[in-house]
Amino acid sequence: MFVEMAYASEAAEGAKGGLEATLGAVYPNPAAIWPTWVAFIILFFLLWKFAFPAIIGMLDKRAEAIKESLEKAEETKVEAERLLNEYKQQMAEARGDASKVIEQGRKVAETMKEEIVAKANEEAAALVAKAREIMESERKAAVAELQKSVAEISVAVAGKLIGEKLTAADHATLIDKYVAEVGGLNDN
Amino acid sequence: MNPLELLPGKIAELVHELSVLPYNNMEGHVTSPWTLTNYVVWGLIALVTTMIMFIVVANREKKQIALAAQSGDVTALAPAGRLVGALEAGVEFIRDMATDVIGPKDGPKYVPLLGTFFFMILISNMFGLIPAGKSIGGTIGGTVALALISWLAFVWIGFSKNGAYGYLKSLIPEGVRQMPPAGRIILGGFIFLLEFISYFIVRPLTLAVRLFANLYAGHIILGVFSGFVALFWPIFEKDLAWSIGGVGAGALALVFLILMYAFEVFVAFIQAYVFTILTAVYIQSSVHASEH
Amino acid sequence: MEGSIVEALVGLSAIGKGLAYGLAAIGPGIGIGIVGGKALEAMARQPEMAGRIQSTMFIAIAFTEALALLGFVLTFLL
């Protein structure tokens, strides 16, 4: 298969000789070596001085930024949870307070109502008592008046009947005696 | 005429073309080291492409960092586009490899060196996969040049980190150095010879030949299968049996060609990776030479 | 007569090249198979270490491969 090639290359190499002829396809061609070196050096300096610092700096910066963002997010989450708990607690407290206030109001209203009712009852009772007192005193006055007039009338009637003029002093004692009698009657 | 009789000639032509083709001399051999070969032209195209990609990406990232620092808005640091993302992934890959292999303390220093190897070989390999394109790894000259740079790097690091005596002493294992004088000289000398060859000759040689052999073999396989397709396809003017057989063989070769092409894309990545990680391993052994 | 002897020598040289690379590839082929198989085993046992095992595997393969590559170079030198 390679016979023709071998012929061709033998023929060509016959004139050349040396290392190139011995090595054939593995002859390291200087025409390929030095351009590779030049290319490598150019690329190496470009990457070393310019490209890699920028790209690696970018990678580091980005990693840092992501880490910071994650940390911040974690902090925010914890903070949010704390706030939520706080609000929940406050809400519960407010609810408790409100029910307490309502309860208190109800109690106050209750006591007020009781007070008012008691006062009204008292007043009514006082009114009734006063009225009864007045009635009593009036009745007593009327009775006293009646006794007096009855006594006078009876004295007058008795005087007339007896026909004897009573002295003023006798008059008075007589009246008192009657009054006492009538009073005693009245007391029964 | 039997098309198979044409095949040896085609393959000879292919091998010849892939070996030492000068850009402007079809006679076969490079006459002077200043000849512009196909490989050099495609290598320069790959170099310019790589440089443009990195300059564009680095400029954009610098602008983004400045913007983010100026406005304090971290959303300016978000990845901007596919090219940026791809290069960043590559750079991060190299950085992780360096810290993983060489160590977190010494690793970051060698990232530009390893990155230059990786991107130069990878992008050149990609250009080599374009039909009629050449990879700088497809010629032994290019791979020898790269391997010599790698060799120079790890030998230089070894000598400057450990001193000449310390570095050469580290080639002999600790246990042998503790032996009585007779054993130390005989066994130590033997091991030193072996290790010296392995360190200073086999390492750069295999670096160069591995890259070259993989890409060269890949190109030859692709060339042979596309040669099969081209050979078998136009046999319509012959009799029917030949035509059917030719088209069938051509279609089969085409299927294999497509499969091999996919495999060569994989090889392009793997070889860039292997070259870089081996350089990293060699640098690691030089950096920590005095520890073992 | 002269031509046929040259042709025979060229043919023998081609056979020698094929044999050299073929023989040189046997050992590393087996070795790389063992390395790859063991690496797969290790990765299946400890999937969390897959990344490190893989890079170590590539390094081991590279060292094993060196022998085959020397054979490859030898093929061109013959």
Short mmCIF file of N, CA, C and O in Angstrom, two decimals, chain A residues 5-122:
data_model
loop_
_atom_site.label_atom_id
_atom_site.label_comp_id
_atom_site.label_asym_id
_atom_site.label_seq_id
_atom_site.Cartn_x
_atom_site.Cartn_y
_atom_site.Cartn_z
N MET A 5 4.43 5.33 -2.20
CA MET A 5 4.90 6.46 -1.41
C MET A 5 6.37 6.29 -1.05
O MET A 5 7.17 7.22 -1.13
N ALA A 6 6.68 5.05 -0.65
CA ALA A 6 8.06 4.78 -0.26
C ALA A 6 9.01 5.06 -1.43
O ALA A 6 10.04 5.71 -1.26
N TYR A 7 8.60 4.61 -2.58
CA TYR A 7 9.41 4.89 -3.77
C TYR A 7 9.61 6.37 -3.95
O TYR A 7 10.72 6.87 -4.09
N ALA A 8 8.44 7.07 -3.89
CA ALA A 8 8.49 8.52 -4.14
C ALA A 8 9.40 9.20 -3.14
O ALA A 8 10.26 10.01 -3.50
N SER A 9 9.20 8.84 -1.85
CA SER A 9 9.96 9.57 -0.84
C SER A 9 11.43 9.15 -0.87
O SER A 9 12.30 9.99 -0.67
N GLU A 10 11.69 7.86 -1.19
CA GLU A 10 13.08 7.43 -1.30
C GLU A 10 13.78 8.23 -2.38
O GLU A 10 14.89 8.73 -2.18
N ALA A 11 13.07 8.36 -3.46
CA ALA A 11 13.66 9.08 -4.59
C ALA A 11 13.97 10.52 -4.19
O ALA A 11 15.04 11.05 -4.49
N ALA A 12 13.00 11.13 -3.48
CA ALA A 12 13.20 12.53 -3.10
C ALA A 12 14.28 12.64 -2.04
O ALA A 12 15.07 13.58 -2.03
N GLU A 13 14.27 11.64 -1.10
CA GLU A 13 15.21 11.73 0.01
C GLU A 13 16.64 11.41 -0.41
O GLU A 13 17.57 11.82 0.27
N GLY A 14 16.73 10.65 -1.48
CA GLY A 14 18.06 10.31 -1.95
C GLY A 14 18.93 11.54 -2.11
O GLY A 14 20.10 11.55 -1.74
N ALA A 15 18.31 12.57 -2.60
CA ALA A 15 19.05 13.80 -2.80
C ALA A 15 19.27 14.54 -1.49
O ALA A 15 20.27 15.17 -1.27
N LYS A 16 18.24 14.47 -0.60
CA LYS A 16 18.29 15.27 0.63
C LYS A 16 19.25 14.67 1.66
O LYS A 16 20.18 15.32 2.10
N GLY A 17 18.95 13.40 2.06
CA GLY A 17 19.78 12.76 3.08
C GLY A 17 19.59 13.42 4.42
O GLY A 17 18.70 14.25 4.63
N GLY A 18 20.41 13.01 5.39
CA GLY A 18 20.41 13.66 6.70
C GLY A 18 19.23 13.27 7.55
O GLY A 18 18.53 12.29 7.31
N LEU A 19 19.00 14.08 8.59
CA LEU A 19 18.00 13.81 9.61
C LEU A 19 16.61 13.74 9.02
O LEU A 19 15.81 12.86 9.34
N GLU A 20 16.32 14.65 8.11
CA GLU A 20 14.98 14.72 7.54
C GLU A 20 14.63 13.43 6.82
O GLU A 20 13.52 12.92 6.93
N ALA A 21 15.64 12.86 6.12
CA ALA A 21 15.39 11.62 5.39
C ALA A 21 15.17 10.47 6.34
O ALA A 21 14.31 9.62 6.13
N THR A 22 15.91 10.44 7.45
CA THR A 22 15.79 9.34 8.40
C THR A 22 14.44 9.37 9.10
O THR A 22 13.81 8.34 9.30
N LEU A 23 14.00 10.55 9.53
CA LEU A 23 12.81 10.64 10.36
C LEU A 23 11.51 10.64 9.56
O LEU A 23 10.48 10.23 10.07
N GLY A 24 11.55 11.10 8.33
CA GLY A 24 10.32 11.11 7.54
C GLY A 24 9.25 11.99 8.16
O GLY A 24 9.47 13.17 8.43
N ALA A 25 8.09 11.37 8.44
CA ALA A 25 6.94 12.14 8.92
C ALA A 25 7.15 12.68 10.33
O ALA A 25 6.45 13.59 10.74
N VAL A 26 8.09 12.08 11.10
CA VAL A 26 8.32 12.61 12.43
C VAL A 26 9.53 13.53 12.49
O VAL A 26 10.09 13.76 13.55
N TYR A 27 9.90 14.09 11.35
CA TYR A 27 10.97 15.07 11.35
C TYR A 27 10.42 16.40 11.84
O TYR A 27 9.51 16.95 11.22
N PRO A 28 10.92 16.88 13.00
CA PRO A 28 10.39 18.15 13.51
C PRO A 28 10.86 19.31 12.66
O PRO A 28 12.00 19.74 12.74
N ASN A 29 9.97 19.78 11.87
CA ASN A 29 10.28 20.77 10.86
C ASN A 29 10.51 22.15 11.51
O ASN A 29 9.63 22.66 12.18
N PRO A 30 11.69 22.72 11.34
CA PRO A 30 11.93 24.05 11.93
C PRO A 30 10.93 25.08 11.42
O PRO A 30 10.60 26.02 12.14
N ALA A 31 10.43 24.87 10.23
CA ALA A 31 9.45 25.80 9.69
C ALA A 31 8.16 25.78 10.49
O ALA A 31 7.36 26.71 10.40
N ALA A 32 7.93 24.70 11.27
CA ALA A 32 6.76 24.67 12.14
C ALA A 32 7.11 25.01 13.59
O ALA A 32 6.25 25.42 14.35
N ILE A 33 8.40 24.81 13.96
CA ILE A 33 8.76 25.01 15.37
C ILE A 33 8.76 26.49 15.74
O ILE A 33 8.10 26.91 16.69
N TRP A 34 9.49 27.28 14.98
CA TRP A 34 9.63 28.67 15.45
C TRP A 34 8.32 29.45 15.38
O TRP A 34 8.05 30.23 16.30
N PRO A 35 7.46 29.23 14.35
CA PRO A 35 6.18 29.96 14.41
C PRO A 35 5.34 29.55 15.62
O PRO A 35 4.67 30.39 16.23
N THR A 36 5.45 28.26 16.01
CA THR A 36 4.70 27.82 17.19
C THR A 36 5.21 28.52 18.43
O THR A 36 4.42 28.96 19.28
N TRP A 37 6.55 28.65 18.52
CA TRP A 37 7.10 29.36 19.68
C TRP A 37 6.63 30.81 19.71
O TRP A 37 6.21 31.31 20.75
N VAL A 38 6.72 31.44 18.56
CA VAL A 38 6.30 32.86 18.50
C VAL A 38 4.83 32.98 18.90
O VAL A 38 4.45 33.82 19.73
N ALA A 39 4.01 32.10 18.33
CA ALA A 39 2.57 32.16 18.63
C ALA A 39 2.34 31.92 20.11
O ALA A 39 1.55 32.62 20.75
N PHE A 40 3.07 30.93 20.65
CA PHE A 40 2.88 30.62 22.07
C PHE A 40 3.25 31.80 22.94
O PHE A 40 2.52 32.15 23.86
N ILE A 41 4.37 32.44 22.62
CA ILE A 41 4.83 33.56 23.46
C ILE A 41 3.84 34.72 23.37
O ILE A 41 3.45 35.32 24.38
N ILE A 42 3.38 35.01 22.15
CA ILE A 42 2.41 36.11 21.99
C ILE A 42 1.16 35.81 22.81
O ILE A 42 0.68 36.62 23.62
N LEU A 43 0.63 34.59 22.62
CA LEU A 43 -0.61 34.22 23.31
C LEU A 43 -0.41 34.20 24.82
O LEU A 43 -1.26 34.67 25.57
N PHE A 44 0.76 33.69 25.24
CA PHE A 44 1.03 33.61 26.68
C PHE A 44 1.04 35.00 27.30
O PHE A 44 0.42 35.23 28.34
N PHE A 45 1.70 35.95 26.65
CA PHE A 45 1.76 37.29 27.24
C PHE A 45 0.39 37.94 27.22
O PHE A 45 0.00 38.60 28.19
N LEU A 46 -0.36 37.73 26.14
CA LEU A 46 -1.72 38.29 26.09
C LEU A 46 -2.55 37.75 27.25
O LEU A 46 -3.20 38.51 27.98
N LEU A 47 -2.52 36.42 27.40
CA LEU A 47 -3.36 35.81 28.44
C LEU A 47 -2.86 36.19 29.83
O LEU A 47 -3.65 36.47 30.73
N TRP A 48 -1.54 36.21 30.00
CA TRP A 48 -0.96 36.42 31.33
C TRP A 48 -1.21 37.85 31.80
O TRP A 48 -1.63 38.10 32.94
N LYS A 49 -0.93 38.81 30.90
CA LYS A 49 -0.98 40.21 31.32
C LYS A 49 -2.38 40.80 31.20
O LYS A 49 -2.72 41.74 31.91
N PHE A 50 -3.16 40.29 30.29
CA PHE A 50 -4.41 40.99 29.99
C PHE A 50 -5.66 40.15 30.24
O PHE A 50 -6.49 40.49 31.08
N ALA A 51 -5.76 39.01 29.55
CA ALA A 51 -7.06 38.31 29.52
C ALA A 51 -7.36 37.59 30.83
O ALA A 51 -8.44 37.74 31.40
N PHE A 52 -6.36 36.82 31.33
CA PHE A 52 -6.67 36.01 32.51
C PHE A 52 -6.94 36.85 33.76
O PHE A 52 -7.86 36.51 34.51
N PRO A 53 -6.16 37.92 34.01
CA PRO A 53 -6.53 38.74 35.17
C PRO A 53 -7.97 39.25 35.09
O PRO A 53 -8.69 39.22 36.09
N ALA A 54 -8.37 39.69 33.88
CA ALA A 54 -9.73 40.21 33.73
C ALA A 54 -10.76 39.11 33.98
O ALA A 54 -11.72 39.29 34.74
N ILE A 55 -10.54 37.95 33.34
CA ILE A 55 -11.57 36.90 33.42
C ILE A 55 -11.60 36.30 34.82
O ILE A 55 -12.68 36.09 35.41
N ILE A 56 -10.41 36.06 35.40
CA ILE A 56 -10.40 35.47 36.74
C ILE A 56 -10.92 36.48 37.75
O ILE A 56 -11.65 36.12 38.68
N GLY A 57 -10.56 37.78 37.53
CA GLY A 57 -11.13 38.81 38.40
C GLY A 57 -12.64 38.81 38.34
O GLY A 57 -13.33 38.92 39.36
N MET A 58 -13.15 38.66 37.12
CA MET A 58 -14.60 38.61 36.93
C MET A 58 -15.19 37.42 37.67
O MET A 58 -16.19 37.55 38.38
N LEU A 59 -14.55 36.26 37.52
CA LEU A 59 -15.07 35.06 38.18
C LEU A 59 -15.10 35.26 39.69
O LEU A 59 -16.08 34.96 40.36
N ASP A 60 -13.98 35.83 40.23
CA ASP A 60 -13.91 36.03 41.67
C ASP A 60 -14.96 37.03 42.12
O ASP A 60 -15.67 36.82 43.11
N LYS A 61 -15.06 38.16 41.37
CA LYS A 61 -16.03 39.19 41.73
C LYS A 61 -17.43 38.62 41.72
O LYS A 61 -18.24 38.88 42.60
N ARG A 62 -17.70 37.82 40.69
CA ARG A 62 -19.06 37.28 40.57
C ARG A 62 -19.34 36.32 41.72
O ARG A 62 -20.42 36.35 42.33
N ALA A 63 -18.34 35.47 42.02
CA ALA A 63 -18.52 34.52 43.12
C ALA A 63 -18.78 35.29 44.42
O ALA A 63 -19.67 34.94 45.21
N GLU A 64 -18.00 36.38 44.59
CA GLU A 64 -18.15 37.20 45.79
C GLU A 64 -19.55 37.81 45.84
O GLU A 64 -20.22 37.76 46.89
N ALA A 65 -19.96 38.36 44.68
CA ALA A 65 -21.28 39.01 44.64
C ALA A 65 -22.38 38.01 44.92
O ALA A 65 -23.34 38.31 45.66
N ILE A 66 -22.24 36.80 44.36
CA ILE A 66 -23.28 35.79 44.59
C ILE A 66 -23.31 35.41 46.06
O ILE A 66 -24.37 35.30 46.67
N LYS A 67 -22.11 35.27 46.64
CA LYS A 67 -22.05 34.89 48.06
C LYS A 67 -22.69 35.98 48.92
O LYS A 67 -23.50 35.69 49.81
N GLU A 68 -22.33 37.23 48.59
CA GLU A 68 -22.91 38.34 49.35
C GLU A 68 -24.43 38.36 49.22
O GLU A 68 -25.15 38.54 50.20
N SER A 69 -24.89 38.18 47.98
CA SER A 69 -26.34 38.20 47.75
C SER A 69 -27.02 37.11 48.54
O SER A 69 -28.07 37.32 49.16
N LEU A 70 -26.41 35.93 48.55
CA LEU A 70 -27.01 34.81 49.29
C LEU A 70 -27.06 35.12 50.78
O LEU A 70 -28.06 34.88 51.45
N GLU A 71 -25.94 35.68 51.27
CA GLU A 71 -25.90 36.01 52.69
C GLU A 71 -26.97 37.04 53.03
O GLU A 71 -27.67 36.93 54.03
N LYS A 72 -27.07 38.05 52.12
CA LYS A 72 -28.05 39.10 52.35
C LYS A 72 -29.47 38.50 52.33
O LYS A 72 -30.32 38.85 53.16
N ALA A 73 -29.69 37.61 51.40
CA ALA A 73 -31.00 36.99 51.30
C ALA A 73 -31.32 36.22 52.58
O ALA A 73 -32.44 36.28 53.10
N GLU A 74 -30.30 35.52 53.10
CA GLU A 74 -30.50 34.74 54.32
C GLU A 74 -30.84 35.67 55.47
O GLU A 74 -31.79 35.44 56.23
N GLU A 75 -30.06 36.79 55.54
CA GLU A 75 -30.32 37.77 56.59
C GLU A 75 -31.73 38.32 56.48
O GLU A 75 -32.46 38.42 57.47
N THR A 76 -32.10 38.67 55.26
CA THR A 76 -33.42 39.25 55.03
C THR A 76 -34.51 38.27 55.43
O THR A 76 -35.52 38.65 56.05
N LYS A 77 -34.26 37.01 55.14
CA LYS A 77 -35.25 35.98 55.46
C LYS A 77 -35.42 35.88 56.98
O LYS A 77 -36.55 35.87 57.50
N VAL A 78 -34.28 35.85 57.68
CA VAL A 78 -34.35 35.76 59.14
C VAL A 78 -35.07 36.98 59.70
O VAL A 78 -35.95 36.87 60.56
N GLU A 79 -34.71 38.16 59.15
CA GLU A 79 -35.32 39.41 59.61
C GLU A 79 -36.83 39.37 59.37
O GLU A 79 -37.63 39.74 60.24
N ALA A 80 -37.20 38.90 58.19
CA ALA A 80 -38.62 38.86 57.84
C ALA A 80 -39.36 37.93 58.78
O ALA A 80 -40.48 38.24 59.24
N GLU A 81 -38.73 36.80 59.09
CA GLU A 81 -39.38 35.87 60.00
C GLU A 81 -39.56 36.50 61.38
O GLU A 81 -40.61 36.37 62.00
N ARG A 82 -38.52 37.20 61.80
CA ARG A 82 -38.58 37.85 63.10
C ARG A 82 -39.72 38.88 63.12
O ARG A 82 -40.54 38.91 64.05
N LEU A 83 -39.78 39.68 62.05
CA LEU A 83 -40.82 40.71 61.98
C LEU A 83 -42.21 40.08 61.98
O LEU A 83 -43.12 40.55 62.66
N LEU A 84 -42.31 38.99 61.21
CA LEU A 84 -43.61 38.32 61.13
C LEU A 84 -44.04 37.84 62.50
O LEU A 84 -45.20 38.06 62.93
N ASN A 85 -43.10 37.23 63.22
CA ASN A 85 -43.43 36.76 64.56
C ASN A 85 -43.84 37.92 65.45
O ASN A 85 -44.81 37.82 66.21
N GLU A 86 -43.09 39.02 65.32
CA GLU A 86 -43.39 40.20 66.13
C GLU A 86 -44.81 40.68 65.85
O GLU A 86 -45.59 40.95 66.76
N TYR A 87 -45.11 40.77 64.55
CA TYR A 87 -46.44 41.28 64.18
C TYR A 87 -47.51 40.36 64.69
O TYR A 87 -48.55 40.81 65.20
N LYS A 88 -47.24 39.05 64.58
CA LYS A 88 -48.24 38.07 65.04
C LYS A 88 -48.49 38.27 66.53
O LYS A 88 -49.64 38.29 67.00
N GLN A 89 -47.37 38.47 67.25
CA GLN A 89 -47.49 38.64 68.70
C GLN A 89 -48.28 39.90 69.00
O GLN A 89 -49.19 39.91 69.84
N GLN A 90 -47.89 40.97 68.26
CA GLN A 90 -48.59 42.24 68.50
C GLN A 90 -50.07 42.11 68.20
O GLN A 90 -50.92 42.63 68.94
N MET A 91 -50.36 41.42 67.12
CA MET A 91 -51.76 41.22 66.73
C MET A 91 -52.50 40.50 67.83
O MET A 91 -53.61 40.90 68.22
N ALA A 92 -51.86 39.44 68.36
CA ALA A 92 -52.50 38.67 69.42
C ALA A 92 -52.71 39.55 70.65
O ALA A 92 -53.80 39.54 71.26
N GLU A 93 -51.69 40.34 70.95
CA GLU A 93 -51.82 41.24 72.10
C GLU A 93 -52.95 42.22 71.90
O GLU A 93 -53.77 42.46 72.80
N ALA A 94 -52.99 42.80 70.68
CA ALA A 94 -54.03 43.79 70.40
C ALA A 94 -55.42 43.16 70.54
O ALA A 94 -56.35 43.76 71.10
N ARG A 95 -55.52 41.92 70.02
CA ARG A 95 -56.81 41.24 70.10
C ARG A 95 -57.21 41.05 71.58
O ARG A 95 -58.34 41.30 71.97
N GLY A 96 -56.22 40.62 72.38
CA GLY A 96 -56.48 40.41 73.81
C GLY A 96 -56.90 41.72 74.47
O GLY A 96 -57.89 41.76 75.21
N ASP A 97 -56.17 42.77 74.11
CA ASP A 97 -56.49 44.09 74.69
C ASP A 97 -57.90 44.49 74.34
O ASP A 97 -58.67 44.95 75.21
N ALA A 98 -58.22 44.30 73.09
CA ALA A 98 -59.55 44.73 72.65
C ALA A 98 -60.64 44.00 73.42
O ALA A 98 -61.61 44.61 73.91
N SER A 99 -60.47 42.68 73.54
CA SER A 99 -61.51 41.93 74.25
C SER A 99 -61.58 42.36 75.72
O SER A 99 -62.67 42.44 76.32
N LYS A 100 -60.39 42.69 76.27
CA LYS A 100 -60.36 43.14 77.67
C LYS A 100 -61.13 44.46 77.80
O LYS A 100 -61.93 44.65 78.73
N VAL A 101 -60.86 45.37 76.81
CA VAL A 101 -61.53 46.67 76.84
C VAL A 101 -63.04 46.49 76.77
O VAL A 101 -63.82 47.10 77.53
N ILE A 102 -63.44 45.59 75.87
CA ILE A 102 -64.88 45.37 75.72
C ILE A 102 -65.47 44.83 77.02
O ILE A 102 -66.52 45.28 77.51
N GLU A 103 -64.71 43.88 77.59
CA GLU A 103 -65.17 43.26 78.84
C GLU A 103 -65.32 44.33 79.93
O GLU A 103 -66.35 44.40 80.64
N GLN A 104 -64.31 45.19 79.98
CA GLN A 104 -64.32 46.25 80.98
C GLN A 104 -65.52 47.17 80.76
O GLN A 104 -66.24 47.51 81.72
N GLY A 105 -65.69 47.52 79.49
CA GLY A 105 -66.82 48.41 79.17
C GLY A 105 -68.14 47.81 79.60
O GLY A 105 -69.01 48.49 80.20
N ARG A 106 -68.20 46.49 79.31
CA ARG A 106 -69.45 45.82 79.68
C ARG A 106 -69.64 45.89 81.20
O ARG A 106 -70.74 46.17 81.71
N LYS A 107 -68.53 45.66 81.90
CA LYS A 107 -68.60 45.65 83.37
C LYS A 107 -69.02 47.04 83.89
O LYS A 107 -69.91 47.17 84.74
N VAL A 108 -68.36 48.05 83.28
CA VAL A 108 -68.66 49.43 83.69
C VAL A 108 -70.13 49.72 83.46
O VAL A 108 -70.84 50.27 84.32
N ALA A 109 -70.59 49.32 82.27
CA ALA A 109 -71.98 49.59 81.93
C ALA A 109 -72.91 48.89 82.92
O ALA A 109 -73.92 49.47 83.38
N GLU A 110 -72.48 47.67 83.24
CA GLU A 110 -73.29 46.88 84.17
C GLU A 110 -73.40 47.60 85.52
O GLU A 110 -74.52 47.81 86.05
N THR A 111 -72.21 47.99 86.02
CA THR A 111 -72.24 48.64 87.34
C THR A 111 -73.02 49.95 87.26
O THR A 111 -73.79 50.28 88.17
N MET A 112 -72.82 50.64 86.12
CA MET A 112 -73.55 51.90 85.98
C MET A 112 -75.05 51.67 86.03
O MET A 112 -75.80 52.38 86.72
N LYS A 113 -75.42 50.63 85.28
CA LYS A 113 -76.84 50.32 85.22
C LYS A 113 -77.36 50.03 86.63
O LYS A 113 -78.39 50.59 87.07
N GLU A 114 -76.58 49.21 87.34
CA GLU A 114 -77.02 48.85 88.68
C GLU A 114 -77.13 50.07 89.57
O GLU A 114 -78.12 50.24 90.31
N GLU A 115 -76.09 50.91 89.40
CA GLU A 115 -76.10 52.14 90.22
C GLU A 115 -77.34 52.98 89.94
O GLU A 115 -78.04 53.43 90.85
N ILE A 116 -77.56 53.13 88.63
CA ILE A 116 -78.69 53.99 88.24
C ILE A 116 -80.01 53.44 88.79
O ILE A 116 -80.83 54.15 89.38
N VAL A 117 -80.10 52.11 88.59
CA VAL A 117 -81.35 51.48 89.06
C VAL A 117 -81.49 51.65 90.56
O VAL A 117 -82.57 52.04 91.09
N ALA A 118 -80.35 51.44 91.27
CA ALA A 118 -80.42 51.56 92.73
C ALA A 118 -80.79 52.97 93.14
O ALA A 118 -81.64 53.19 94.05
N LYS A 119 -80.17 53.94 92.45
CA LYS A 119 -80.44 55.34 92.76
C LYS A 119 -81.92 55.66 92.54
O LYS A 119 -82.60 56.29 93.38
N ALA A 120 -82.39 55.18 91.42
CA ALA A 120 -83.79 55.45 91.08
C ALA A 120 -84.71 54.85 92.13
O ALA A 120 -85.66 55.52 92.60
N ASN A 121 -84.37 53.63 92.50
CA ASN A 121 -85.18 52.97 93.53
C ASN A 121 -85.18 53.79 94.82
O ASN A 121 -86.24 54.03 95.44
N GLU A 122 -83.96 54.20 95.17
CA GLU A 122 -83.80 54.98 96.40
C GLU A 122 -84.65 56.25 96.36
O GLU A 122 -85.39 56.56 97.30
#
